[in-house]
Coordinates of C-alpha atoms and ligand atoms in Angstrom, one line a residue:
X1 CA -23.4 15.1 9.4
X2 CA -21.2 13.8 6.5
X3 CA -21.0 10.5 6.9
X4 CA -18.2 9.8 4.7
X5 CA -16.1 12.9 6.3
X6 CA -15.5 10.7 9.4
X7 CA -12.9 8.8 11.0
X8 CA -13.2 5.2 11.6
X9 CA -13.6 6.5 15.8
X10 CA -16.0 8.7 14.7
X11 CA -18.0 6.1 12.8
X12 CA -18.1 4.2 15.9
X13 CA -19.5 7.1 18.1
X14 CA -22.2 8.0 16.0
X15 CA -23.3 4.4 16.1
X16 CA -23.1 4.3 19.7
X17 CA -24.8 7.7 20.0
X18 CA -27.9 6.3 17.9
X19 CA -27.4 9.0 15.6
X20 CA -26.8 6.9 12.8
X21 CA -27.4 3.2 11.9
X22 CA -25.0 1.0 9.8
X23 CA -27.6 0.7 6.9
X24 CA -28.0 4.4 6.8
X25 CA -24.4 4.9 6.4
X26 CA -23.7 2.5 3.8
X27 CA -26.0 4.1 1.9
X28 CA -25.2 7.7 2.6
X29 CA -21.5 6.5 1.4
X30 CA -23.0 4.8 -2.0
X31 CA -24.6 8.6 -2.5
X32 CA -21.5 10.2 -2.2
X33 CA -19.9 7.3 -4.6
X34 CA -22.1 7.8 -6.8
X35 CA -22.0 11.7 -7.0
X36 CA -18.6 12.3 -6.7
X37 CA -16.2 8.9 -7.8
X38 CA -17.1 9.5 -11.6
X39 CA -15.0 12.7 -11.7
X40 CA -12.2 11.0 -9.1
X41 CA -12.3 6.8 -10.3
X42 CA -11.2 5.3 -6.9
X43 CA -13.5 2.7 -7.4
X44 CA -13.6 0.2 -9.7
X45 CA -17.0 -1.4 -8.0
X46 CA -19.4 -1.3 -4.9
X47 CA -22.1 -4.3 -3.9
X48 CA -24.9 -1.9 -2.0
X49 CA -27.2 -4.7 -1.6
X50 CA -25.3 -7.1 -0.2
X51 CA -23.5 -5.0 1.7
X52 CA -26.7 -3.9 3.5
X53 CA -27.2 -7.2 4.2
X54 CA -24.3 -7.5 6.7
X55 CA -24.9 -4.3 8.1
X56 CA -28.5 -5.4 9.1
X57 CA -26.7 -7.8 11.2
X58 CA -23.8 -5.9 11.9
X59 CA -22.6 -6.2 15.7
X60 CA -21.8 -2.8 17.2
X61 CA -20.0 -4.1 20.0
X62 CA -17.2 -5.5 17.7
X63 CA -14.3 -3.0 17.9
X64 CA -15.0 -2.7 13.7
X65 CA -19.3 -3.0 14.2
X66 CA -21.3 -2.1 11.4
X67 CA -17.3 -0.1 9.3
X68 CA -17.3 0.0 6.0
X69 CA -14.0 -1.2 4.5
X70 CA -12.7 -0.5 0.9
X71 CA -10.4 -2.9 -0.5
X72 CA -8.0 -3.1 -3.2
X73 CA -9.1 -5.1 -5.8
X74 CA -6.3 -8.3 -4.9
X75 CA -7.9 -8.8 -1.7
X76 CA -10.0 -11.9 -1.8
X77 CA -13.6 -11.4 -0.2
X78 CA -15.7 -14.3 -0.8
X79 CA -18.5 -13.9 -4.0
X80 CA -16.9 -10.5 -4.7
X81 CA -15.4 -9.8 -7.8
X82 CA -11.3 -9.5 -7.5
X83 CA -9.5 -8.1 -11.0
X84 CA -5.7 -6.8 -9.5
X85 CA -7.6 -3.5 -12.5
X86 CA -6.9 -6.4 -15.4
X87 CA -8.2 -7.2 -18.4
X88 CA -7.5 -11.1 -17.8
X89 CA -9.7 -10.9 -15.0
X90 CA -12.5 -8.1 -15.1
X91 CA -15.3 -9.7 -15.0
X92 CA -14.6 -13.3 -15.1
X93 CA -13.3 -14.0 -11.7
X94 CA -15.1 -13.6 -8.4
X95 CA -13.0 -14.5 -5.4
X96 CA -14.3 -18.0 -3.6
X97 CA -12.9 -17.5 -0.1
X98 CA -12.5 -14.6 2.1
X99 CA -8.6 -13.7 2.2
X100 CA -7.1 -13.7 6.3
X101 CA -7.3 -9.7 6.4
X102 CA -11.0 -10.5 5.1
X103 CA -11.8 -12.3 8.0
X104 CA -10.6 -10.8 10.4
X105 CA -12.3 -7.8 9.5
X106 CA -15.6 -9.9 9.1
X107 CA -14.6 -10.8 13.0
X108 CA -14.4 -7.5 14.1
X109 CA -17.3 -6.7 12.8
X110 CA -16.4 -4.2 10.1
X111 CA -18.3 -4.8 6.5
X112 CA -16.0 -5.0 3.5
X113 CA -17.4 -2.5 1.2
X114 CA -16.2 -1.5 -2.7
X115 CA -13.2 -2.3 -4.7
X116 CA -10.3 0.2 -5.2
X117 CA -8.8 0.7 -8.4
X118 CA -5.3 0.3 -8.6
X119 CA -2.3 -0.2 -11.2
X120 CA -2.7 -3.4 -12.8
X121 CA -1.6 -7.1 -10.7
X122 CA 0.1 -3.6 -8.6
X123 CA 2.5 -2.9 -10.8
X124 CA 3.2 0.7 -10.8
X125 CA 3.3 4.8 -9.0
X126 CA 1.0 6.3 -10.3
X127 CA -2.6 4.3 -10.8
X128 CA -2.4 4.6 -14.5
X129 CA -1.7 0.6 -14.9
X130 CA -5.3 0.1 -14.2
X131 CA -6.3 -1.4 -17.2
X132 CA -10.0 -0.6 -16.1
X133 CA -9.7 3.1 -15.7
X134 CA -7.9 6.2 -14.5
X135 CA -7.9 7.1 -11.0
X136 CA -7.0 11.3 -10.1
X137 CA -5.6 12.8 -7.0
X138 CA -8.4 14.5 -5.2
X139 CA -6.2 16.9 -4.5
X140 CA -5.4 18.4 -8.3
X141 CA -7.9 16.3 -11.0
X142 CA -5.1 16.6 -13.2
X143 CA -2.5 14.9 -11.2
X144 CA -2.2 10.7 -9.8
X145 CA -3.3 9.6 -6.8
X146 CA 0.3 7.9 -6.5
X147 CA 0.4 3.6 -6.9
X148 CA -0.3 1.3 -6.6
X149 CA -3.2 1.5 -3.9
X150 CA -4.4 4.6 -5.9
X151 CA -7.5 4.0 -5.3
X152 CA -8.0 3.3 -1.6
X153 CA -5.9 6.4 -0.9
X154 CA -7.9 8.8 -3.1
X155 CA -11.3 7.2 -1.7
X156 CA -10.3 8.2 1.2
X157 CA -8.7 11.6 0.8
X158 CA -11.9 12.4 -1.4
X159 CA -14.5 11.1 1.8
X160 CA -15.2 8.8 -0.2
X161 CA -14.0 6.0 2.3
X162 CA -14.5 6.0 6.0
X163 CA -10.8 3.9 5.7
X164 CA -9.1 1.1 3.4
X165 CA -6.7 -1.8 2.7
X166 CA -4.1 -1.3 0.1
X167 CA -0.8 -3.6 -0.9
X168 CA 2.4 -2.3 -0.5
X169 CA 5.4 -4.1 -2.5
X170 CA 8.0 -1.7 -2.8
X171 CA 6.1 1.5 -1.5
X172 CA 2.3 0.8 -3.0
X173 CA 0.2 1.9 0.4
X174 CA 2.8 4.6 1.7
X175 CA 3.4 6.6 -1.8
X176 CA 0.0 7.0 -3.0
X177 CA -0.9 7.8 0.7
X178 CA 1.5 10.8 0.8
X179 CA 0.4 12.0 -2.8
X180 CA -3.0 12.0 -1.4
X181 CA -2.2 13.4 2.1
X182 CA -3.6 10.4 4.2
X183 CA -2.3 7.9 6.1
X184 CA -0.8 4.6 5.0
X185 CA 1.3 1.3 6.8
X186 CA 3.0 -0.8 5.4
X187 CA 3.0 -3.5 8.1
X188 CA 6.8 -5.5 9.2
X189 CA 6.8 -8.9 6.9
X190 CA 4.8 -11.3 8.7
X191 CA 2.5 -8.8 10.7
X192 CA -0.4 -9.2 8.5
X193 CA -1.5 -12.6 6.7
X194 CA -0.8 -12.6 2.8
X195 CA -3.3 -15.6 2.2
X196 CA -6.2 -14.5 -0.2
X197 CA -4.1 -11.6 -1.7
X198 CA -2.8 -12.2 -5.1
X199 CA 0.5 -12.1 -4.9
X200 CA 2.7 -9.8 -6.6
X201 CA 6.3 -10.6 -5.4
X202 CA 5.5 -13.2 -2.4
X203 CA 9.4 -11.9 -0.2
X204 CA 8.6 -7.9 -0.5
X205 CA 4.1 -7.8 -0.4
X206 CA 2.5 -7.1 3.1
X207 CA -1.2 -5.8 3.0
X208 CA -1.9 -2.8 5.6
X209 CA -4.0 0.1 6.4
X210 CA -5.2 3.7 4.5
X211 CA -6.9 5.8 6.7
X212 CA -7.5 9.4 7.6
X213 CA -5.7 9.1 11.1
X214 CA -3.2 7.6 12.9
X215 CA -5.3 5.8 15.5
X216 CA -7.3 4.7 12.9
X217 CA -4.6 2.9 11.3
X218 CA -3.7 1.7 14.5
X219 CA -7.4 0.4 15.2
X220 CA -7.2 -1.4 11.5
X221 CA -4.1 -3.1 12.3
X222 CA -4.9 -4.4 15.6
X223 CA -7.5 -6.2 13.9
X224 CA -5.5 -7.5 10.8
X225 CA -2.5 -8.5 12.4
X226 CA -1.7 -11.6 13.7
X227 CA -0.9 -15.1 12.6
X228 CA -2.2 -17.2 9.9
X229 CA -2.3 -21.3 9.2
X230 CA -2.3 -20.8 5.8
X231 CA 0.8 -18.4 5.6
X232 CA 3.4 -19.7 6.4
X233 CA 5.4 -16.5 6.4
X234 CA 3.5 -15.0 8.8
X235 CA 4.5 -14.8 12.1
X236 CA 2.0 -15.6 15.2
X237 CA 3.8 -12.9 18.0
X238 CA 1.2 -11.7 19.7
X239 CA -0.4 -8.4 18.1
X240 CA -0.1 -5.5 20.6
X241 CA -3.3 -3.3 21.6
X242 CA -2.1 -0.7 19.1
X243 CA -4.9 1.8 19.6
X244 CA -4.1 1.9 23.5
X245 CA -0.7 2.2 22.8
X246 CA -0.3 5.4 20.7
X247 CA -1.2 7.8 23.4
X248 CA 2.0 8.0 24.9
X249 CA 4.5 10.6 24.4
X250 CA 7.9 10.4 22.3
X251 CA 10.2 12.1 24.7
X252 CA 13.6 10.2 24.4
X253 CA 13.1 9.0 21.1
X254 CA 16.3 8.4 18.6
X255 CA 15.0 9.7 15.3
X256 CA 17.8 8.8 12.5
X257 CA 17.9 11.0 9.5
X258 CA 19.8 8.9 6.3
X259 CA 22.6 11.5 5.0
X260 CA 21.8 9.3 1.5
X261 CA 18.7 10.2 1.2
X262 CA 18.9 14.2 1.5
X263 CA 21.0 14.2 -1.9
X264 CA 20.8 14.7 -5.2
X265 CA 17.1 14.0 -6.6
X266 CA 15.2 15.7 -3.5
X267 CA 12.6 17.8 -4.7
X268 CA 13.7 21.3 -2.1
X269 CA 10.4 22.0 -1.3
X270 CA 9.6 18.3 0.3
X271 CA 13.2 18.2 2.0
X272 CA 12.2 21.4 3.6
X273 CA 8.6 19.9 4.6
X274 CA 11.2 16.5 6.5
X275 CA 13.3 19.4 8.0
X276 CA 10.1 21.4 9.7
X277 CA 8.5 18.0 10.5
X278 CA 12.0 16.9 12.1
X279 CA 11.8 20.3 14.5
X280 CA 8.4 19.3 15.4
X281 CA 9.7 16.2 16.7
X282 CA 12.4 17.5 18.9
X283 CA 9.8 20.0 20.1
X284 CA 7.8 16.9 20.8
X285 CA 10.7 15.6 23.0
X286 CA 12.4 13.1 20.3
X287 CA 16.5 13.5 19.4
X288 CA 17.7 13.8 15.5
X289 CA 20.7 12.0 14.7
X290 CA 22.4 11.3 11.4
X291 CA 22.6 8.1 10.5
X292 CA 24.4 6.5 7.1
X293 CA 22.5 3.7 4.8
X294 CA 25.7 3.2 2.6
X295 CA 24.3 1.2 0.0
X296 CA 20.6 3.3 -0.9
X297 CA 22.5 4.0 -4.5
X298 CA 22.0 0.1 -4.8
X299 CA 18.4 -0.3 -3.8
X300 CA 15.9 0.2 -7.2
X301 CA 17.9 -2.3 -9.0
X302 CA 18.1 -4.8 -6.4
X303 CA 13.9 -4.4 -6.1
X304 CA 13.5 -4.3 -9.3
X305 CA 15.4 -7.4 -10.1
X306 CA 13.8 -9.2 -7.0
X307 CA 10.5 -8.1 -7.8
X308 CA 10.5 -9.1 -11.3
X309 CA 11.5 -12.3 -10.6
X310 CA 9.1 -13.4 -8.1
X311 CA 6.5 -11.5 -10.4
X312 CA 7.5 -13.5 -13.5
X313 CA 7.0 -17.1 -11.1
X314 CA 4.2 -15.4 -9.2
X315 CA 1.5 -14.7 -12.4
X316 CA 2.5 -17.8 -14.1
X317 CA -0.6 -19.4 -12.9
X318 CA -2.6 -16.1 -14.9
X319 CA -2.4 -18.8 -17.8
X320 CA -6.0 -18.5 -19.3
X321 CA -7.0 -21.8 -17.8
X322 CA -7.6 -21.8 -14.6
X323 CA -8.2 -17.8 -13.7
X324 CA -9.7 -15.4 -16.0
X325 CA -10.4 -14.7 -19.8
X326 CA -9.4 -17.8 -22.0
X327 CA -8.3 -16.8 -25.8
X328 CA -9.8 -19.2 -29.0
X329 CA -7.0 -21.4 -29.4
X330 CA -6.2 -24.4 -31.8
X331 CA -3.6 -25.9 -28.9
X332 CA -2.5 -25.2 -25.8
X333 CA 0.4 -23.3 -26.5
X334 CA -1.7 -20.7 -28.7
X335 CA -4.0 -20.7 -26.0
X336 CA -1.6 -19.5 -23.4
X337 CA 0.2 -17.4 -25.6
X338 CA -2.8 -15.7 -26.5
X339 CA -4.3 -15.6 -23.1
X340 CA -1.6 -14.2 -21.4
X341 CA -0.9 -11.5 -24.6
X342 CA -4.7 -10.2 -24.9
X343 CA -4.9 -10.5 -21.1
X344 CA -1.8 -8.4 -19.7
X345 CA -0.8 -4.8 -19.9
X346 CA 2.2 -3.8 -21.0
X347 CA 4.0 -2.6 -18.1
X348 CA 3.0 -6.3 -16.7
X349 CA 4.6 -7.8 -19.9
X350 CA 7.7 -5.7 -19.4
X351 CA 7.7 -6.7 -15.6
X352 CA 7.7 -10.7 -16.8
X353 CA 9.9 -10.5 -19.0
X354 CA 12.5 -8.9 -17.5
X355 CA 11.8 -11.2 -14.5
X356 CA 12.0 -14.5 -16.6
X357 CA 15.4 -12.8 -18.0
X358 CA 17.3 -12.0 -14.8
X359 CA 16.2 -15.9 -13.6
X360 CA 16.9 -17.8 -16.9
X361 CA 19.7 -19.9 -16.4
X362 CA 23.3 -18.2 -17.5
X363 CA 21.6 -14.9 -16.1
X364 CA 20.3 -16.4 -12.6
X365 CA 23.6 -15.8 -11.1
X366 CA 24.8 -12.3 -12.5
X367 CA 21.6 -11.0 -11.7
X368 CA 19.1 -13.2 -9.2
X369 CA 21.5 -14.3 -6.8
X370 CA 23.4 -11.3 -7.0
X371 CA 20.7 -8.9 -5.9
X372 CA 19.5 -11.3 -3.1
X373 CA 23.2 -11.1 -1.9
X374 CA 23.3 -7.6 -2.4
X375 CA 20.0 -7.2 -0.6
X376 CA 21.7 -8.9 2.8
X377 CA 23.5 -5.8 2.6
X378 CA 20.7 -3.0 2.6
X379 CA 19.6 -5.3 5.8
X380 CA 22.7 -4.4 7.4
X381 CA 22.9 -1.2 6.6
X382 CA 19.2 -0.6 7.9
X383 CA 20.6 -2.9 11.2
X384 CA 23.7 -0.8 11.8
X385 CA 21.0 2.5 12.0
X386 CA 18.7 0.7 13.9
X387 CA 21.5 0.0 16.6
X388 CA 21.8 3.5 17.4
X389 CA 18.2 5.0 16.6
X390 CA 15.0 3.8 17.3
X391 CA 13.3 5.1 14.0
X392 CA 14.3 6.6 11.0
X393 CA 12.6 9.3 9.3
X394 CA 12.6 10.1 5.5
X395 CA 10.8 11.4 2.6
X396 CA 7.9 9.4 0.7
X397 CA 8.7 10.4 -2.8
X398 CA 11.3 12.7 -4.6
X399 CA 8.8 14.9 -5.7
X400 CA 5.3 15.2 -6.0
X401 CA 2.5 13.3 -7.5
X402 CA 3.6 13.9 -11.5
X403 CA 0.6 15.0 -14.0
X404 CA -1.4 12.0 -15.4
X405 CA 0.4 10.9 -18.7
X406 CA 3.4 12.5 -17.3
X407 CA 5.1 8.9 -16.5
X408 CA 4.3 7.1 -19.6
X409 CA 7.0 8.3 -21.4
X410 CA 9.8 7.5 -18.9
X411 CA 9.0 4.1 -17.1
X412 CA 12.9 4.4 -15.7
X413 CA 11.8 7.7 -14.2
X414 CA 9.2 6.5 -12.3
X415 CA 10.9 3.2 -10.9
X416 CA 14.2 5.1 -9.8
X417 CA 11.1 7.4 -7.8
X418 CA 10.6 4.6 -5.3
X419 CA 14.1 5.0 -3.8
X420 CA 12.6 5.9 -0.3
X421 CA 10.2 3.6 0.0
X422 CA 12.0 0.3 -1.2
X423 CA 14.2 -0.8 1.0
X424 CA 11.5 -1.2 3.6
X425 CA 10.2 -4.2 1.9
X426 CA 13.5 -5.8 0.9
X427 CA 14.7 -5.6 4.6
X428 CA 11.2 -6.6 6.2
X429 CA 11.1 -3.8 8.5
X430 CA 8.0 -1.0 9.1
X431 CA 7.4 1.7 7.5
X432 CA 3.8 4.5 7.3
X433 CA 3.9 7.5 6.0
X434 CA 1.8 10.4 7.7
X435 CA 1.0 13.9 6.2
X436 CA 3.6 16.8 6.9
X437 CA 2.0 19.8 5.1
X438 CA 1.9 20.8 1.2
X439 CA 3.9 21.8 -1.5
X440 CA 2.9 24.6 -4.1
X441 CA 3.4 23.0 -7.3
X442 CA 1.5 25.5 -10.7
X443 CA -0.3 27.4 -7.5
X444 CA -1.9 24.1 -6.2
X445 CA -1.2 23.2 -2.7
X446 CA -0.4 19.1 -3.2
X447 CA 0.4 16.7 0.3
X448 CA 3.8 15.4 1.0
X449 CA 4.3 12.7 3.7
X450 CA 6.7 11.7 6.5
X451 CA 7.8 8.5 6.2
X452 CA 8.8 7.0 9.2
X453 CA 10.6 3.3 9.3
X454 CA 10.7 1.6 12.1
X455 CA 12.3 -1.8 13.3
X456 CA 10.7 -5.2 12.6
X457 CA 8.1 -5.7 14.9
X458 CA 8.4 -2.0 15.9
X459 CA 5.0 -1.1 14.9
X460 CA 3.9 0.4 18.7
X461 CA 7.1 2.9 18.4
X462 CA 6.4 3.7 14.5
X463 CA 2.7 4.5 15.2
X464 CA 3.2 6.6 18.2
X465 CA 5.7 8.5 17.1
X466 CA 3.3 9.3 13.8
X467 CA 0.2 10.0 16.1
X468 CA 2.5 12.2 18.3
X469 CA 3.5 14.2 15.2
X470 CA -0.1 13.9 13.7
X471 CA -1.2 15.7 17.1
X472 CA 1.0 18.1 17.5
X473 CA 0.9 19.1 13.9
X474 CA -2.9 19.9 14.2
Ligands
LIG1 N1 6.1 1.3 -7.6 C1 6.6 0.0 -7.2 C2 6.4 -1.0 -8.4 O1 5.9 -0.6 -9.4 C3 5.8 -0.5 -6.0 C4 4.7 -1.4 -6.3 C5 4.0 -1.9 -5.1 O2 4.4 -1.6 -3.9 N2 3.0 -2.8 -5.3 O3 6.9 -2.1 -8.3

């Protein structure tokens, strides 16, 4: 048996079976880190020894007992080290509290285990932000894993994570998840607590699930949801049994399909991968049904203006004095202008400047409050489907995961690639994508995803429907 090969369930089963003990498999997943992670770079660090610690006490009866979980490195687990893959805070800062997510994990009995790279503070597509090193797509060696959770979703794509928790802002856990053909949710705003994440832009980031199936993610979010008294964002509705949920079927379902999105851009081959997945689904029982999101043309300038700005307030307190690597400095000015220039990459120095622009007063109104207006209207558009379907389905990404160095040259290129995926965050809704097949690309068979969206709060619908389609796909 392959321990890292397994599903969260199956974990579970060889616990209960006695076939395998939680120590055993922590280290029987370090081995397999340690062979295979140099050639693939999903993770950035891995505490063995303490992580046997809690698996000597681990509780199997916890619906997580004795699990490893990866983590993205912004997720605060207490005496771990947390860099967001920077510079300003490789190896200076070591996170002093367990984040919400964290604990609840703890709770459930799973065992956090590793950090996964990830484009720096989680700006980025493709994973090559990480200041610390390059992460590649299992898949094709030469290719990204997809961003900014590059790293959880290549661990686990490679086996090299039994499941893991990635970020998404504007697309970060569902794009790298289809470029590495697992699965990835990115949970309704306020589903999962935010506190002990470093924030990126505070109205778009939710933290949610990688994993290899369906009811896995379902399992992970069960146990991450919920509410939180130190978010106030979060929302305390009671968190459906998700894993009992998924089993039924889909028959009756309204599936919407966004005339926008099948337009110019569309790589053919991943259009025709949505069209085949849509047939399964009406084989499966569900209806397809056009539906019209007017204003998509709108949406990567409206995020990008949004999340800029909230960037630009958010890493403010990355100064040099109170988190991370502190420059010499003769005052305190030098001292934060050196900090933060030593300390940040450049697409994070693009992202804050840009963001202190389009807030600077004589800009705030032609471009700030003009986006957050315009933003009202992507929420109505998204309402107006949702009045007539009960999900929508769409692609992850244009086209497939790009060759590494491929996106350097053209940073506009690779932010107008997150058309699909934005508009989830900036209207608060669902949204996971789940593997649909491949696409040949230089004779290489690479993953594409389904995206599925579903309405606020609608993750029971969004995660059966996947698992039906998971199943009936094979
Ligand atoms: N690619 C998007 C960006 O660079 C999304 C990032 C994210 O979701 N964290 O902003």
């Amino acid at each position: 048996m392959n321990i890292s090969e397994l599903t969260i369930s199956q974990l579970r089963s060889a616990y209960t079976a006695g076939d395998i003990t939680p120590v055993e498999a922590l280290r029987a997943l370090a081995g397999e880190i340690d062979a295979r992670d140099p050639g693939i770079g999903a993770y950035l660090s891995y505490d063995l020894d303490r992580a046997l610690v809690d698996a000597q006490s681990a509780d199997l009866s916890q619906p997580l007992g004795g699990i490893p979980i990866l983590l993205k490195d912004l997720i605060s687990a207490k005496g771990h080290p947390l860099s967001c893959a920077s510079k300003f805070l490789e190896n200076t800062y070591t996170a002093p509290y367990d984040a919400t997510v964290v604990r609840k994990l703890r709770e459930a009995g799973a065992i956090p285990f590793g950090r996964a790279n990830m484009d720096e503070f989680a700006m980025g597509s493709t994973n090559e932000n990480s200041a610390i090193k390059l992460c590649r797509n299992p898949h094709d060696l030469e290719r990204v894993p997809g961003g900014s959770s590059g790293g959880s979703a290549a661990a686990v794509a490679a086996n090299l994570a039994i499941a893991s928790l990635g970020s998404d802002t504007g697309g970060s856990i569902r794009q790298p998840a289809s470029h590495c053909g697992v699965v990835g949710l990115k949970p309704s705003y306020g589903r999962v607590s935010r506190y002990g994440l470093a924030a990126f832009a505070s109205s778009l980031d939710q933290c949610g699930p990688i994993t290899k199936t369906v009811a896995d993610t379902a399992r992970l979010l069960e146990v991450i949801a919920g509410g939180c008294d130190y978010d106030s964002t979060c929302i305390s509705t009671p968190v459906p049994r998700y894993s009992e949920e998924i089993g039924k079927d889909i028959t009756g379902l309204r599936i919407g399909l966004p005339t926008e999105y099948f337009a110019e851009g569309l790589d053919p081959a991943i259009r025709e991968r949505i069209e085949s997945a849509m047939k399964t689904m009406e084989s499966l029982g569900a209806t397809i049904i056009p539906v019209s999101l007017p204003h998509t043309e709108y949406v990567v300038a409206i995020y990008y203006i949004i999340a800029t700005a909230e960037a630009s307030s958010n890493l403010a307190r990355i100064d040099g004095v109170r988190y991370g690597r502190r420059a010499e400095a003769s005052d305190l000015t030098e001292l934060y202008e050196k900090s933060r220039g030593e300390g940040f990459g450049s697409e994070v120095k693009r992202r804050i400047l840009f963001g202190t622009h389009v807030l600077s007063s004589g800009y705030y109104d032609a471009y700030y409050l003009r986006a957050q207006k315009a933003r009202t209207l992507i929420r109505q558009d998204f309402e107006s489907a949702f009045s007539r379907v009960d999900l929508i389905a769409a692609p992850v990404s244009p086209t497939p995961p790009v060759k590494i160095g491929e996106a350097e040259a053209d940073p506009l290129r690779m932010y107008l690639a997150d058309i699909y995926t934005i508009s989830a965050n900036l209207t608060g809704i669902c949204a996971l994508s789940v593997p649909c097949g491949t696409v040949s690309v230089e004779g290489k068979p690479l993953p594409v995803g389904l995206q599925l969206l579903g309405k606020p709060f609608g993750e029971v619908e969004l995660l059966r429907a996947a698992h039906a389609y998971e199943q009936a796909r094979g």
